[in-house]
Short mmCIF file of C-alpha atoms in Angstrom, two decimals:
data_model
loop_
_atom_site.label_atom_id
_atom_site.label_comp_id
_atom_site.label_asym_id
_atom_site.label_seq_id
_atom_site.Cartn_x
_atom_site.Cartn_y
_atom_site.Cartn_z
CA MET A 1 192.51 41.06 -167.95
CA THR A 2 196.04 42.45 -168.29
CA ASP A 3 197.88 41.12 -171.36
CA ILE A 4 201.34 40.48 -169.91
CA ARG A 5 202.75 39.20 -173.21
CA GLN A 6 201.73 42.36 -175.03
CA LEU A 7 203.17 44.62 -172.33
CA ILE A 8 206.58 42.95 -172.26
CA ALA A 9 206.68 42.92 -176.07
CA GLU A 10 206.43 46.70 -176.02
CA SER A 11 209.38 47.27 -173.67
CA LYS A 12 212.14 45.33 -171.95
CA ARG A 13 212.14 47.87 -169.14
CA TYR A 14 209.86 45.76 -166.95
CA ASN A 15 210.10 43.68 -163.80
CA LEU A 16 207.17 41.65 -162.48
CA HIS A 17 208.55 39.95 -159.37
CA SER A 18 209.37 41.93 -156.23
CA HIS A 19 208.63 41.81 -152.52
CA THR A 20 208.08 44.76 -150.21
CA GLU A 21 207.12 45.34 -146.58
CA PHE A 22 203.78 43.69 -147.29
CA CYS A 23 205.50 40.28 -147.04
CA ASP A 24 209.20 39.48 -146.57
CA GLY A 25 210.64 42.43 -148.48
CA ARG A 26 212.67 45.06 -146.68
CA ALA A 27 211.42 48.35 -148.08
CA THR A 28 208.18 50.16 -148.86
CA MET A 29 206.38 50.06 -152.18
CA GLU A 30 207.10 53.77 -152.47
CA ALA A 31 210.84 53.09 -152.21
CA PHE A 32 210.63 50.40 -154.90
CA ALA A 33 208.56 52.67 -157.14
CA ARG A 34 211.05 55.53 -156.85
CA LYS A 35 213.93 53.19 -157.70
CA ALA A 36 212.04 51.83 -160.70
CA LEU A 37 211.49 55.38 -161.92
CA GLU A 38 215.17 56.22 -161.39
CA LEU A 39 216.14 53.17 -163.47
CA GLY A 40 213.80 54.14 -166.29
CA TYR A 41 211.30 51.30 -166.02
CA ASP A 42 208.14 51.45 -168.13
CA LEU A 43 206.37 48.65 -166.27
CA TYR A 44 206.83 47.51 -162.69
CA GLY A 45 204.90 44.76 -160.94
CA PHE A 46 204.66 44.02 -157.24
CA SER A 47 204.16 40.39 -156.20
CA PRO A 48 203.81 39.89 -152.44
CA HIS A 49 203.72 36.30 -151.22
CA SER A 50 200.04 35.44 -151.04
CA PRO A 51 198.10 34.88 -147.86
CA VAL A 52 198.17 31.20 -146.91
CA PRO A 53 196.06 29.20 -144.42
CA ILE A 54 199.12 28.29 -142.34
CA GLU A 55 201.55 30.22 -140.16
CA SER A 56 204.26 31.82 -142.28
CA PRO A 57 206.36 34.89 -141.45
CA CYS A 58 207.10 35.41 -145.16
CA ASN A 59 203.54 35.63 -146.44
CA MET A 60 201.17 38.58 -146.62
CA HIS A 61 198.30 38.62 -144.15
CA ARG A 62 194.80 38.82 -145.57
CA ASP A 63 194.05 41.98 -143.64
CA LYS A 64 196.78 43.80 -145.61
CA VAL A 65 195.55 42.95 -149.10
CA GLU A 66 193.12 45.86 -149.38
CA ARG A 67 195.81 48.33 -148.33
CA TYR A 68 198.25 46.77 -150.81
CA LEU A 69 195.81 47.22 -153.70
CA ALA A 70 195.11 50.80 -152.62
CA GLU A 71 198.83 51.54 -152.67
CA ILE A 72 199.02 50.32 -156.28
CA ASP A 73 196.28 52.80 -157.16
CA ARG A 74 198.11 55.60 -155.33
CA LEU A 75 201.40 54.91 -157.10
CA ASN A 76 199.73 54.90 -160.49
CA ALA A 77 197.93 58.15 -159.69
CA GLU A 78 201.20 59.79 -158.67
CA TYR A 79 203.70 58.29 -161.12
CA GLY A 80 201.61 56.59 -163.80
CA ASP A 81 202.59 59.05 -166.49
CA ARG A 82 206.17 57.72 -166.22
CA CYS A 83 205.75 54.05 -165.27
CA ARG A 84 202.79 51.70 -165.01
CA PHE A 85 202.57 49.78 -161.73
CA LEU A 86 200.83 46.40 -161.70
CA ALA A 87 199.19 44.54 -158.84
CA GLY A 88 200.54 41.01 -158.83
CA MET A 89 200.81 38.28 -156.24
CA GLU A 90 203.09 35.28 -155.86
CA VAL A 91 200.66 32.55 -154.90
CA ASP A 92 201.94 29.56 -152.95
CA TYR A 93 200.67 26.21 -154.18
CA LEU A 94 199.97 23.93 -151.23
CA GLY A 95 198.29 21.09 -153.08
CA SER A 96 194.56 20.71 -152.44
CA LEU A 97 194.84 23.05 -149.44
CA TRP A 98 195.66 26.27 -151.33
CA GLY A 99 196.75 27.63 -154.67
CA PRO A 100 196.00 30.01 -157.54
CA THR A 101 192.61 28.40 -158.22
CA ASN A 102 191.47 29.02 -154.62
CA GLU A 103 188.23 31.02 -154.65
CA TYR A 104 189.69 33.80 -152.52
CA ILE A 105 192.80 34.20 -154.70
CA ALA A 106 190.85 33.93 -157.94
CA GLY A 107 188.51 36.68 -156.76
CA LEU A 108 191.18 39.29 -156.09
CA PRO A 109 191.41 42.18 -158.61
CA LEU A 110 195.00 41.43 -159.63
CA ASP A 111 196.76 42.19 -162.91
CA TYR A 112 198.60 38.86 -162.79
CA ARG A 113 199.49 35.92 -160.57
CA ILE A 114 202.80 34.10 -160.19
CA GLY A 115 202.47 30.45 -159.21
CA SER A 116 205.25 29.06 -157.01
CA VAL A 117 206.10 26.23 -154.64
CA HIS A 118 208.01 26.94 -151.43
CA PHE A 119 206.43 24.51 -148.95
CA ILE A 120 206.98 20.73 -149.08
CA PRO A 121 204.76 18.40 -147.03
CA THR A 122 206.47 15.87 -144.79
CA PRO A 123 205.24 12.26 -145.02
CA ASP A 124 202.87 13.01 -142.13
CA GLY A 125 201.54 16.19 -143.75
CA LYS A 126 203.43 19.02 -142.05
CA LEU A 127 204.22 21.83 -144.51
CA VAL A 128 207.86 22.92 -144.38
CA ASP A 129 209.30 25.97 -146.16
CA CYS A 130 212.19 24.49 -148.17
CA ASP A 131 213.30 27.82 -149.61
CA GLY A 132 215.89 29.98 -147.86
CA SER A 133 219.55 29.44 -147.14
CA HIS A 134 221.54 26.30 -147.77
CA GLU A 135 222.18 25.96 -144.06
CA ARG A 136 218.52 26.18 -143.13
CA PHE A 137 217.57 23.72 -145.84
CA ALA A 138 220.13 21.17 -144.61
CA GLY A 139 218.77 21.52 -141.09
CA TYR A 140 215.17 21.11 -142.20
CA LEU A 141 216.11 18.15 -144.39
CA GLU A 142 217.47 16.34 -141.35
CA ARG A 143 214.81 17.49 -138.90
CA TYR A 144 211.67 16.95 -140.94
CA PHE A 145 212.59 14.60 -143.81
CA GLU A 146 215.19 12.22 -142.28
CA ASN A 147 217.67 13.46 -144.92
CA ASP A 148 215.58 11.97 -147.72
CA LEU A 149 216.59 14.49 -150.37
CA ARG A 150 215.02 12.56 -153.23
CA TYR A 151 211.65 12.64 -151.45
CA VAL A 152 211.85 16.44 -151.14
CA VAL A 153 212.90 16.96 -154.76
CA ASP A 154 210.28 14.54 -156.10
CA ARG A 155 207.54 16.23 -154.05
CA TYR A 156 208.65 19.68 -155.19
CA PHE A 157 208.40 18.81 -158.87
CA THR A 158 205.16 16.89 -158.37
CA LEU A 159 203.59 19.94 -156.74
CA MET A 160 204.92 22.27 -159.44
CA THR A 161 203.49 20.02 -162.15
CA GLU A 162 200.13 19.74 -160.37
CA MET A 163 200.02 23.52 -160.04
CA VAL A 164 200.67 24.06 -163.74
CA GLU A 165 198.02 21.52 -164.69
CA ALA A 166 195.48 23.14 -162.33
CA GLY A 167 196.11 26.62 -163.79
CA GLY A 168 194.67 29.86 -162.44
CA PHE A 169 197.87 31.88 -162.79
CA ASP A 170 199.90 33.68 -165.44
CA ILE A 171 203.60 33.15 -164.68
CA VAL A 172 205.54 30.15 -163.35
CA GLY A 173 207.89 31.34 -160.61
CA HIS A 174 211.52 30.05 -160.38
CA LEU A 175 210.46 26.65 -161.69
CA ASP A 176 213.54 24.61 -160.66
CA LYS A 177 214.61 26.59 -157.62
CA ILE A 178 214.83 23.46 -155.48
CA ALA A 179 217.96 22.65 -157.52
CA ASP A 180 219.92 25.29 -155.61
CA ASN A 181 219.34 23.89 -152.13
CA ALA A 182 219.40 20.29 -153.35
CA SER A 183 222.79 20.83 -155.01
CA SER A 184 224.20 22.30 -151.81
CA VAL A 185 223.50 18.94 -150.13
CA SER A 186 224.27 16.71 -153.11
CA PRO A 187 226.52 18.34 -155.75
CA GLY A 188 225.77 17.06 -159.23
CA ILE A 189 222.18 16.12 -158.44
CA GLU A 190 220.91 18.15 -161.42
CA ASP A 191 222.68 15.72 -163.78
CA GLU A 192 221.03 12.65 -162.26
CA PRO A 193 218.59 11.00 -164.71
CA TRP A 194 215.76 10.96 -162.16
CA PHE A 195 216.19 14.70 -161.49
CA ILE A 196 216.20 15.51 -165.20
CA ALA A 197 213.08 13.36 -165.65
CA ASN A 198 211.32 15.43 -162.98
CA VAL A 199 212.20 18.66 -164.75
CA ASN A 200 211.14 17.29 -168.14
CA ARG A 201 207.70 16.29 -166.84
CA LEU A 202 207.25 19.82 -165.52
CA LEU A 203 208.42 21.35 -168.82
CA ASP A 204 205.97 19.15 -170.72
CA ALA A 205 203.14 20.45 -168.53
CA ILE A 206 204.27 24.06 -168.96
CA ILE A 207 204.50 23.80 -172.75
CA SER A 208 201.07 22.20 -172.91
CA SER A 209 199.52 24.84 -170.66
CA GLY A 210 200.83 27.90 -172.51
CA VAL A 211 201.70 29.65 -169.24
CA ILE A 212 204.51 32.23 -169.12
CA VAL A 213 207.80 31.25 -167.45
CA GLU A 214 210.03 33.68 -165.60
CA ILE A 215 213.80 33.53 -165.66
CA ASN A 216 214.58 34.49 -162.10
CA THR A 217 217.88 36.38 -161.77
CA LYS A 218 217.96 36.79 -157.99
CA LYS A 219 220.97 34.51 -157.39
CA PHE A 220 222.89 35.02 -160.63
CA ALA A 221 225.46 37.63 -159.58
CA GLN A 222 226.35 35.92 -156.30
CA TYR A 223 225.91 32.22 -157.09
CA ASN A 224 225.79 32.03 -160.91
CA ARG A 225 222.30 30.55 -160.57
CA LEU A 226 219.29 31.19 -162.79
CA PHE A 227 215.87 29.61 -162.48
CA PRO A 228 215.17 27.83 -164.72
CA SER A 229 218.66 26.72 -165.62
CA PRO A 230 219.76 27.94 -169.08
CA ARG A 231 219.99 24.29 -170.14
CA TYR A 232 216.18 24.29 -170.40
CA TRP A 233 215.59 27.62 -172.15
CA LYS A 234 215.80 26.36 -175.72
CA ARG A 235 213.34 23.57 -175.09
CA LEU A 236 210.85 26.04 -173.64
CA ILE A 237 211.33 28.46 -176.53
CA ASP A 238 211.00 25.67 -179.10
CA GLY A 239 207.77 24.68 -177.34
CA GLY A 240 206.36 28.17 -177.80
CA THR A 241 206.68 29.26 -174.19
CA THR A 242 207.03 32.98 -173.47
CA LEU A 243 210.02 33.66 -171.22
CA ILE A 244 210.32 36.84 -169.17
CA VAL A 245 213.14 38.09 -166.94
CA ASN A 246 212.39 38.99 -163.32
CA SER A 247 214.74 39.87 -160.48
CA ASP A 248 212.65 38.77 -157.46
CA ALA A 249 214.05 41.78 -155.58
CA HIS A 250 213.49 42.15 -151.85
CA VAL A 251 215.29 45.51 -151.66
CA PRO A 252 215.15 48.38 -154.19
CA ALA A 253 218.90 48.25 -154.85
CA LEU A 254 218.47 44.78 -156.43
CA ILE A 255 215.66 45.59 -158.86
CA GLU A 256 218.10 45.25 -161.77
CA ALA A 257 219.91 42.16 -160.36
CA SER A 258 221.60 41.04 -163.60
CA ARG A 259 218.47 41.55 -165.72
CA ASP A 260 220.31 43.21 -168.62
CA ASP A 261 222.92 40.43 -168.81
CA VAL A 262 220.27 37.73 -168.69
CA ILE A 263 218.10 39.42 -171.31
CA LYS A 264 221.13 39.36 -173.62
CA MET A 265 221.65 35.67 -172.86
CA LEU A 266 217.99 34.94 -173.60
CA ASP A 267 218.08 36.94 -176.84
CA ASN A 268 221.12 34.94 -177.94
CA VAL A 269 219.34 31.62 -177.30
CA ALA A 270 216.24 32.84 -179.12
CA ARG A 271 218.31 33.94 -182.15
CA HIS A 272 219.78 30.43 -182.43
CA GLN A 273 216.43 28.68 -182.02
CA GLY A 274 215.76 25.78 -184.30
#
């Protein structure tokens, strides 16, 4: 078992969330590896979206998993004296249908697993990808959920909390990411008491579980968005949660994606803990 906490304690030149041609990324693993080497990384993890038992253009197909793992071995054989490459996977939690505890996922020889929620079930059970652009989200909200934004947000946080309680993974992915799309439809929603209560229930579960939480920097430079919101960092730190900083890059040029700035922000919060 790979000790993620120990590895990130040894160096801040790491990144454990990225997507390549094996899912919805737009470059090869080789291209990402070369960029990581150029940037002086000591540790670089790949995390393709896991296979899922539904149709999804963003998720890795099962028949590519063996080739993905072989490519990790090849990169380590070629470049491992300069940077260690880890085999991760971002596993979609689909309730009882699929998740990190699934026998297939649990049996894969991975260094770590990120647990995330992207799909929200409609009242009649259809799974809808509620990630993506603001425009797409607004369209899906009307088409599949009759513009019931609270239903979508409540279901998102319920699924995230269930996933944390079920376990089987190492890192919580972008834990409040639904806030971005929800706020595009209803500005100020993150300050609503019911929204905050949803987040707090999830944070309680995370602190109790001891799982690692990523601070996802993907949208910081363009939208001033971090997941989780900085308003929750101190509570997580006070609860003993390990926070790491990942860029969720889909192209090599965005591997850094504000990581240095956010690491400084996190260090500042940690220094003023208590």
